[in-house]
Coordinates of C-alpha atoms in Angstrom, one line a residue:
M1 CA -29.5 13.5 33.5
K2 CA -29.5 10.3 31.7
A3 CA -31.5 7.1 32.6
A4 CA -29.4 4.1 32.2
K5 CA -30.5 1.1 30.1
L6 CA -31.0 -1.7 32.6
L7 CA -32.4 -5.2 31.8
L8 CA -34.1 -6.4 35.3
T9 CA -34.4 -10.2 35.6
L10 CA -37.7 -9.9 37.6
A11 CA -39.3 -8.1 34.6
V12 CA -38.4 -10.7 32.0
V13 CA -39.1 -13.9 33.9
A14 CA -42.3 -15.1 32.6
Y15 CA -44.2 -18.3 33.2
D16 CA -43.9 -21.0 30.4
V17 CA -47.4 -20.3 28.5
C18 CA -48.8 -23.2 26.3
A19 CA -50.8 -21.1 23.6
A20 CA -51.2 -21.0 20.1
A21 CA -49.1 -17.9 19.9
N22 CA -46.8 -16.3 22.4
L23 CA -45.4 -13.0 23.1
R24 CA -41.6 -12.5 23.3
V25 CA -39.9 -9.9 25.3
V26 CA -37.2 -8.0 23.2
D27 CA -36.0 -5.3 25.7
V28 CA -36.4 -3.9 29.1
T29 CA -35.2 -0.4 29.7
T30 CA -35.5 1.8 32.9
L31 CA -36.6 5.4 32.8
G32 CA -36.0 6.3 36.4
Q33 CA -37.2 5.6 40.2
D34 CA -40.9 6.1 40.8
P35 CA -41.9 8.2 43.9
Q36 CA -42.7 6.2 46.6
T37 CA -46.1 8.6 47.3
V38 CA -49.0 6.7 48.6
N39 CA -51.1 7.5 45.5
R40 CA -49.2 6.8 42.3
L41 CA -48.5 9.4 40.1
N42 CA -47.0 7.4 37.3
G43 CA -48.8 4.7 35.6
E44 CA -52.5 5.5 35.9
S45 CA -55.1 4.3 33.3
F46 CA -56.3 7.7 32.1
Q47 CA -52.8 9.0 31.0
Q48 CA -52.9 9.4 27.4
D49 CA -50.2 9.2 26.8
A50 CA -47.2 8.1 28.8
L51 CA -45.4 6.8 25.8
V52 CA -45.4 8.5 22.5
T53 CA -43.4 7.3 19.2
F54 CA -42.9 9.6 16.4
N55 CA -40.2 9.9 13.6
G56 CA -38.1 7.2 14.8
Y57 CA -38.0 8.2 18.5
Q58 CA -39.9 7.3 21.6
Y59 CA -40.8 9.7 24.2
A60 CA -41.9 9.0 27.8
A61 CA -43.3 11.4 30.5
F62 CA -43.2 10.5 34.3
Y63 CA -42.3 11.9 37.6
V64 CA -39.2 11.5 39.6
N65 CA -38.4 12.7 43.2
D66 CA -36.4 16.0 43.7
A67 CA -32.8 14.9 44.2
A68 CA -32.8 16.8 47.9
N69 CA -36.7 16.6 48.8
A70 CA -38.4 13.5 48.7
S71 CA -41.7 15.3 49.3
V72 CA -41.2 17.1 46.0
R73 CA -41.5 15.5 42.6
H74 CA -40.6 16.9 39.2
P75 CA -42.2 16.3 35.6
S76 CA -39.6 14.6 33.5
L77 CA -39.3 13.8 29.9
A78 CA -37.2 11.2 28.1
R79 CA -36.4 10.2 24.6
R80 CA -34.7 7.5 22.7
A81 CA -33.9 6.4 19.1
L82 CA -35.6 3.3 18.1
K83 CA -32.8 2.4 15.6
G84 CA -29.2 1.8 16.2
Q85 CA -27.4 -0.4 18.6
N86 CA -27.9 0.0 22.1
P87 CA -30.2 3.0 22.1
V88 CA -30.4 4.7 25.6
W89 CA -32.9 7.0 27.0
E90 CA -32.0 10.7 27.5
S91 CA -34.0 12.3 30.1
F92 CA -34.1 15.7 31.9
S93 CA -36.5 17.0 34.8
F94 CA -38.3 20.5 35.0
T95 CA -36.9 21.4 38.1
D96 CA -38.7 24.7 37.9
Y97 CA -41.8 23.2 38.8
N98 CA -42.4 21.3 42.0
Q99 CA -45.3 18.9 42.3
T100 CA -46.2 18.3 45.7
E101 CA -49.6 16.9 46.2
D102 CA -49.8 13.2 47.0
D103 CA -52.7 12.8 44.6
G104 CA -53.2 10.0 42.2
H105 CA -54.8 12.2 39.6
D106 CA -52.0 14.4 39.0
I107 CA -50.4 12.3 36.1
I108 CA -48.7 13.8 33.1
S109 CA -50.1 13.0 29.7
L110 CA -48.1 13.7 26.6
G111 CA -48.9 14.7 22.8
I112 CA -47.0 15.4 19.8
S113 CA -47.9 17.7 16.9
R114 CA -46.7 15.9 13.5
G115 CA -47.0 19.2 11.5
D116 CA -44.6 21.3 13.5
G117 CA -42.8 18.9 15.8
S118 CA -43.9 20.4 19.1
L119 CA -44.3 18.3 22.4
H120 CA -47.2 19.1 24.4
L121 CA -47.8 18.4 28.2
G122 CA -50.6 18.5 30.5
F123 CA -50.0 17.8 34.1
D124 CA -50.4 18.0 37.8
Q125 CA -54.4 18.3 37.5
H126 CA -57.0 17.8 40.0
D127 CA -59.6 20.3 40.0
N128 CA -57.3 23.1 39.7
N129 CA -56.3 25.6 37.1
L130 CA -54.7 24.3 33.7
H131 CA -51.0 23.4 33.8
Y132 CA -50.0 23.3 30.4
R133 CA -46.3 23.3 28.7
V134 CA -45.2 23.2 25.1
S135 CA -41.7 22.8 23.4
Q136 CA -40.3 24.9 20.7
P137 CA -41.5 23.8 17.2
G138 CA -39.2 21.3 15.4
V139 CA -38.1 19.4 18.5
A140 CA -39.4 16.1 17.5
S141 CA -39.2 16.8 13.5
D142 CA -35.2 16.8 13.7
P143 CA -34.5 15.0 17.2
Q144 CA -30.9 14.2 16.1
Q145 CA -29.9 17.9 15.6
T146 CA -31.8 19.0 18.9
E147 CA -30.1 18.9 22.1
W148 CA -32.7 17.2 24.8
T149 CA -33.0 19.9 27.6
S150 CA -35.9 21.8 29.7
S151 CA -34.7 24.7 27.9
L152 CA -36.5 23.5 24.9
F153 CA -39.7 24.4 26.6
G154 CA -41.5 27.5 27.6
S155 CA -43.0 28.4 30.9
V156 CA -45.9 26.7 32.6
L157 CA -49.2 28.3 31.2
D158 CA -52.7 28.3 32.6
H159 CA -54.3 28.7 29.2
L160 CA -53.9 27.2 25.7
P161 CA -51.9 29.3 23.3
G162 CA -54.1 30.7 20.8
L163 CA -57.1 30.9 23.2
E164 CA -56.1 33.9 25.2
S165 CA -59.6 35.6 24.5
L166 CA -61.2 32.9 26.5
D167 CA -62.1 33.7 30.2
K168 CA -59.5 31.4 32.0
S169 CA -62.0 31.3 35.2
V170 CA -64.5 29.5 33.1
Y171 CA -62.7 27.2 30.4
F172 CA -59.3 26.6 32.3
V173 CA -60.2 26.2 36.1
N174 CA -61.0 23.1 37.8
V175 CA -59.2 20.9 35.2
T176 CA -58.6 17.1 35.6
Y177 CA -57.6 14.3 33.0
P178 CA -55.8 16.1 30.2
R179 CA -55.7 13.5 27.3
F180 CA -54.0 14.2 23.9
L181 CA -54.8 12.5 20.8
S182 CA -53.0 12.5 17.3
V183 CA -55.4 13.3 14.4
P184 CA -55.0 10.6 11.6
T185 CA -54.9 12.0 8.2
S186 CA -58.1 10.1 7.4
A187 CA -60.2 12.4 9.9
N188 CA -62.2 15.2 8.5
G189 CA -60.6 18.6 9.8
Y190 CA -56.9 17.4 9.3
A191 CA -57.2 19.4 5.9
A192 CA -58.2 22.2 7.7
G193 CA -54.9 21.9 9.6
A194 CA -55.4 20.4 13.1
D195 CA -53.2 17.4 13.9
L196 CA -53.5 17.0 17.5
I197 CA -56.8 17.2 19.9
L198 CA -56.7 17.8 23.7
E199 CA -59.6 16.4 26.0
L200 CA -60.0 17.3 29.5
R201 CA -62.7 17.6 32.3
V202 CA -63.8 20.8 33.9
G203 CA -65.6 20.8 37.1
R204 CA -65.3 18.3 40.0
S205 CA -66.2 14.6 40.3
G206 CA -69.9 14.3 40.0
L207 CA -70.4 17.6 38.7
G208 CA -68.1 18.1 35.6
D209 CA -68.2 18.6 31.8
D210 CA -65.7 17.3 29.1
W211 CA -64.2 19.7 26.6
L212 CA -62.4 19.3 23.3
Y213 CA -59.7 21.5 21.7
K214 CA -57.7 21.1 18.4
Y215 CA -54.3 22.1 17.8
T216 CA -53.0 23.5 14.3
P217 CA -49.3 23.4 13.7
N218 CA -47.6 26.7 14.2
K219 CA -50.8 28.4 14.8
G220 CA -52.0 27.4 18.1
W221 CA -55.2 26.1 19.9
A222 CA -58.9 26.5 18.9
Q223 CA -61.9 25.2 20.9
I224 CA -64.1 22.4 19.5
G225 CA -66.6 22.6 22.3
R226 CA -68.2 20.9 25.3
Y227 CA -69.2 17.6 24.3
L228 CA -70.2 15.9 27.5
E229 CA -72.3 17.8 29.8
G230 CA -72.6 16.4 33.3
V231 CA -76.2 17.1 35.0
N232 CA -75.8 16.2 38.6
N233 CA -72.9 13.7 37.5
N234 CA -70.0 13.7 35.1
A235 CA -68.9 11.3 32.4
Y236 CA -65.7 9.2 33.0
I237 CA -64.4 8.2 29.6
N238 CA -62.8 5.0 29.0
G239 CA -60.6 6.8 26.4
I240 CA -61.0 8.7 23.0
D241 CA -59.9 7.1 19.8
F242 CA -60.0 7.3 16.1
D243 CA -61.1 4.6 13.7
T244 CA -59.4 4.0 10.4
K245 CA -62.2 6.1 8.7
G246 CA -61.3 9.1 11.0
N247 CA -64.1 8.7 13.2
L248 CA -63.7 9.9 16.8
L249 CA -65.2 7.5 19.2
A250 CA -65.7 7.6 23.0
T251 CA -67.2 5.4 25.5
W252 CA -68.0 6.3 29.2
T253 CA -69.8 5.6 32.6
Y254 CA -71.5 8.2 34.5
R255 CA -70.9 9.1 38.1
D256 CA -73.8 10.7 40.3
Y257 CA -72.9 13.4 42.7
V258 CA -72.7 12.9 46.2
N259 CA -71.4 15.7 48.6
D260 CA -68.0 14.7 49.8
T261 CA -66.9 18.1 51.3
G262 CA -64.2 17.6 53.6
A263 CA -63.5 14.1 52.6
N264 CA -60.0 12.8 51.0
V265 CA -60.4 12.9 47.2
A266 CA -56.9 12.3 46.3
V267 CA -57.7 8.5 45.5
Q268 CA -60.6 7.4 43.5
A269 CA -62.8 6.2 46.3
G270 CA -65.9 7.2 48.1
P271 CA -68.0 8.7 49.5
N272 CA -68.4 9.9 45.9
G273 CA -66.3 6.6 44.3
P274 CA -66.9 4.1 42.0
E275 CA -70.1 2.7 43.7
N276 CA -71.9 5.9 42.3
N277 CA -70.7 4.6 38.5
H278 CA -73.6 3.4 36.3
D279 CA -74.0 2.6 32.6
L280 CA -71.7 1.9 29.5
N281 CA -72.4 4.7 27.0
F282 CA -71.1 5.2 23.4
A283 CA -71.0 8.1 20.9
F284 CA -69.0 9.0 17.9
S285 CA -68.3 11.9 15.8
T286 CA -67.4 12.0 11.9
D287 CA -66.1 15.8 12.0
L288 CA -63.4 15.9 14.6
G289 CA -66.0 16.2 17.6
A290 CA -68.0 19.2 16.1
T291 CA -71.2 16.8 15.8
W292 CA -71.8 13.6 17.7
F293 CA -73.8 10.7 16.8
N294 CA -75.3 7.6 19.0
N295 CA -75.0 4.2 17.9
W296 CA -78.0 4.4 15.2
N297 CA -76.5 7.3 13.4
Q298 CA -79.0 9.8 15.3
T299 CA -77.4 13.3 15.7
I300 CA -77.4 13.8 19.5
A301 CA -74.7 16.8 20.1
N302 CA -73.6 19.8 17.9
M303 CA -70.9 22.1 19.2
A304 CA -71.8 24.9 16.9
A305 CA -75.4 25.1 18.4
Q306 CA -73.7 24.7 21.9
E307 CA -75.7 21.4 22.2
P308 CA -73.7 18.7 24.1
I309 CA -74.4 14.9 24.9
V310 CA -76.4 14.8 28.1
P311 CA -77.3 12.0 30.3
V312 CA -80.8 11.6 28.6
S313 CA -79.5 11.9 25.1
A314 CA -81.1 9.5 22.9
G315 CA -79.3 6.1 22.4
V316 CA -76.1 6.9 24.4
V317 CA -76.7 3.9 26.9
I318 CA -75.4 0.7 25.3
F319 CA -75.6 -1.4 28.5
G320 CA -77.6 -0.3 31.4
I321 CA -75.5 -1.1 34.9
P322 CA -77.1 0.1 38.0
K323 CA -75.1 2.1 40.6
Y324 CA -73.2 -0.4 42.9
G325 CA -72.9 -2.6 39.8
G326 CA -69.3 -2.7 39.9
I327 CA -68.5 -0.7 36.8
L328 CA -65.3 1.2 37.3
N329 CA -64.2 4.4 35.8
Q330 CA -61.5 4.9 32.9
E331 CA -60.5 1.4 32.4
A332 CA -59.8 1.1 28.8
Q333 CA -60.9 1.1 25.1
T334 CA -59.3 0.8 21.9
V335 CA -60.2 0.5 18.1
D336 CA -59.3 -2.4 15.8
S337 CA -58.1 -2.3 12.2
E338 CA -61.6 -3.0 11.1
G339 CA -63.2 -0.1 13.0
R340 CA -64.6 -2.3 15.9
I341 CA -64.4 -0.4 19.3
H342 CA -63.5 -2.7 22.3
V343 CA -64.0 -1.6 26.0
L344 CA -62.6 -3.3 29.0
N345 CA -64.4 -2.7 32.3
R346 CA -66.0 -4.8 35.1
E347 CA -69.0 -5.6 36.9
N348 CA -70.7 -7.5 39.8
T349 CA -74.1 -7.6 38.3
T350 CA -73.9 -11.6 38.7
G351 CA -72.8 -11.1 42.2
T352 CA -69.0 -11.6 41.6
E353 CA -66.9 -8.8 40.2
R354 CA -65.4 -9.8 36.8
W355 CA -63.7 -8.3 34.0
Y356 CA -66.0 -7.7 31.0
H357 CA -65.4 -7.3 27.4
Y358 CA -67.8 -5.1 25.5
W359 CA -67.5 -4.5 21.7
R360 CA -69.1 -3.1 18.7
S361 CA -69.1 -4.8 15.5
T362 CA -68.8 -3.5 11.9
T363 CA -72.6 -3.5 11.7
A364 CA -72.8 -1.7 14.9
H365 CA -74.1 -4.7 17.0
W366 CA -72.8 -4.7 20.7
T367 CA -71.7 -7.8 22.6
R368 CA -71.0 -8.0 26.3
T369 CA -69.2 -11.1 27.6
P370 CA -67.4 -11.6 30.9
L371 CA -63.7 -12.7 30.5
P372 CA -63.6 -16.4 31.2
L373 CA -62.5 -18.0 34.5
A374 CA -60.4 -21.0 35.3
P375 CA -60.4 -23.9 34.1
E376 CA -61.6 -22.5 31.0
L377 CA -58.9 -19.9 31.0
V378 CA -55.6 -21.5 31.9
S379 CA -53.7 -18.7 33.8
A380 CA -50.7 -19.0 36.2
N381 CA -51.9 -15.7 37.6
N382 CA -55.6 -16.6 37.8
V383 CA -55.9 -13.2 36.8
T384 CA -59.5 -13.1 35.5
G385 CA -60.5 -14.5 39.0
T386 CA -58.8 -11.4 40.9
P387 CA -60.8 -8.2 39.8
T388 CA -62.0 -5.9 42.5
V389 CA -64.4 -2.9 42.5
I390 CA -61.2 -0.4 42.9
G391 CA -58.4 -2.9 41.8
K392 CA -55.8 -1.9 39.1
R393 CA -57.2 -1.2 35.8
G394 CA -56.2 -3.1 32.6
K395 CA -55.6 -2.0 28.9
L396 CA -56.9 -3.4 25.5
V397 CA -54.5 -3.4 22.4
A398 CA -55.6 -4.4 18.9
P399 CA -52.4 -4.8 17.1
P400 CA -52.8 -3.2 13.6
N401 CA -50.7 -5.9 11.6
S402 CA -52.3 -8.8 13.6
P403 CA -52.9 -11.4 10.6
H404 CA -55.4 -13.0 13.1
H405 CA -57.3 -9.6 13.9
S406 CA -56.1 -10.5 17.4
L407 CA -57.2 -8.4 20.4
L408 CA -54.9 -8.3 23.5
A409 CA -56.2 -7.5 27.4
I410 CA -53.2 -6.6 29.5
L411 CA -54.3 -7.3 32.9
P412 CA -52.8 -6.6 36.2
S413 CA -53.5 -8.7 39.1
N414 CA -55.9 -7.2 41.6
A415 CA -55.2 -10.0 44.1
P416 CA -53.9 -8.7 47.6
N417 CA -50.1 -7.5 47.3
S418 CA -49.7 -8.9 44.0
T419 CA -47.7 -7.3 41.2
A420 CA -48.4 -10.2 38.7
L421 CA -49.3 -9.1 35.0
S422 CA -51.1 -11.3 32.4
I423 CA -51.6 -10.7 28.5
L424 CA -54.5 -12.4 27.2
R425 CA -55.5 -12.7 23.5
S426 CA -58.8 -13.3 21.5
T427 CA -59.4 -13.2 17.9
A428 CA -62.2 -12.2 15.5
A429 CA -62.6 -15.6 14.1
G430 CA -63.4 -16.7 17.7
H431 CA -65.9 -13.8 18.1
F432 CA -63.4 -12.4 20.7
R433 CA -64.4 -15.1 22.9
D434 CA -61.4 -17.5 22.6
W435 CA -59.3 -15.8 25.3
E436 CA -56.0 -17.5 26.3
A437 CA -53.0 -16.4 28.0
V438 CA -50.1 -15.6 25.7
W439 CA -47.7 -14.1 28.4
E440 CA -47.4 -14.0 32.2
A441 CA -45.1 -12.7 34.8
P442 CA -45.5 -13.4 38.5
S443 CA -44.3 -10.1 39.5
G444 CA -43.2 -6.7 37.9
S445 CA -46.5 -4.7 37.4
G446 CA -46.9 -2.5 40.7
W447 CA -49.6 -0.2 39.1
E448 CA -51.5 0.2 36.2
P449 CA -50.1 -0.7 32.7
L450 CA -49.8 1.8 29.9
F451 CA -48.9 1.2 26.2
D452 CA -47.5 3.4 23.2
R453 CA -50.5 3.3 20.7
Y454 CA -48.1 5.1 18.0
R455 CA -45.3 2.6 17.8
L456 CA -47.6 0.0 17.2
D457 CA -48.9 1.7 14.0
T458 CA -46.3 1.0 11.2
S459 CA -48.8 2.9 8.8
A460 CA -47.9 6.0 10.8
G461 CA -44.1 5.3 11.2
G462 CA -44.1 2.8 14.0
D463 CA -42.2 -0.5 14.1
G464 CA -44.9 -2.8 15.3
I465 CA -43.5 -3.3 18.7
L466 CA -45.7 -3.2 21.8
S467 CA -44.0 -1.1 24.4
L468 CA -45.5 -1.2 27.9
F469 CA -45.0 1.3 30.8
L470 CA -44.9 -0.6 34.0
L471 CA -43.8 0.1 37.5
N472 CA -41.6 -2.6 38.6
G473 CA -40.8 -2.2 42.4
T474 CA -39.2 1.3 42.7
A475 CA -38.3 1.5 38.9
I476 CA -40.3 3.0 35.9
Q477 CA -39.7 0.6 33.0
V478 CA -40.7 0.4 29.5
V479 CA -40.9 -3.4 28.4
D480 CA -40.9 -4.1 24.6
F481 CA -42.9 -7.1 23.0
D482 CA -42.3 -8.8 19.7
L483 CA -46.0 -9.2 18.4
T484 CA -44.8 -11.4 15.0
D485 CA -46.8 -14.6 16.3
I486 CA -49.8 -12.4 17.4

């Protein structure tokens, strides 16, 4: 099928914003219709990624309903050329796979290998056997000569190619949250051939470990190791990112285990929910995840020695936040062009649930500040006054070409029944405290916003446009913004 290009007035009607810089919407396109499940399957904060740009094309991963049975969904992929007049999305669905669980964990994550042009999918995962699919080589390397159809992909696999010798009942069982990330040329390990990593959790909520794998083009996957081990808990990462030096950075909160046998675990809420989250933690690796260091450059984990990071590892806790302190799992992190890592999460440690910005300076100093409330922040959506303990999660974006070294916070309103969306900006010169609204819309974001990290990066083939993946009513949309003034 083909997803028609469609401008929806609702999505592009924004409030007039009086700010030093404003965002401008340059395009709105529709990928398809979002399945109306109780728990959202598209647009969850831990999708890494739903949108990926490579070699002049943008790719999108999402679910749509079966044509005849609304209780069945099919994983779908779309692509479009970013140059030329009126580029339209081409899309297809994997009708040989039925997604039937109404479970908000069961998202689709997409990765692309630059080296061999293969597309990689992890999908429909919540404490179950691995669901992995990979395309033929060359699909993304020569898109103009490649007919866009599901026949480009092999069957669903319950293991990673290249790791057939691993015991699937140990390494590829009880899988949740697959995430892909391209390896930059600045990262150690790229010279050895790896250009894509996969991060996933093995084990259930409160009792899980996080593992890393690396993909070498035309060869397959290799195991890096278990880098986060839960001890009667599990780590929930805010993301995993490379800085400009090729260091791999992760931040996370821990969730302690509570027996929830027989409870509904399709949503991220009690009895083993965010109330059991605690602390903001940080570690980084200089060698593609093989060795890990704390904030003070002390070695805290070594994969070759099978020594992962554990909750008592020295110096991993950056900010102590108690259980029932309001910190949410898997909100957002990003790394700016100067190598500063920024984290968005929330706390109620002052008695009121508020969004917080945590960031690490170039000298490894951490700062923790709440996002400003009205009247300090002028927001038509009053967005920073709305966060709740299990409300829609936001995203942080650090445009790599920003002359102001700006940081954007993309915040969906948590107010009851609201689909409002606000984009705030702060700058390095303002010590990331000078937040202002640069774009706001009264509706159009029905769930958690996602963005295309690769389209932003002009040094890696992107065009500098900010593409947001949004659920606007029943439509799955991509909204593109010009960042020239940002």
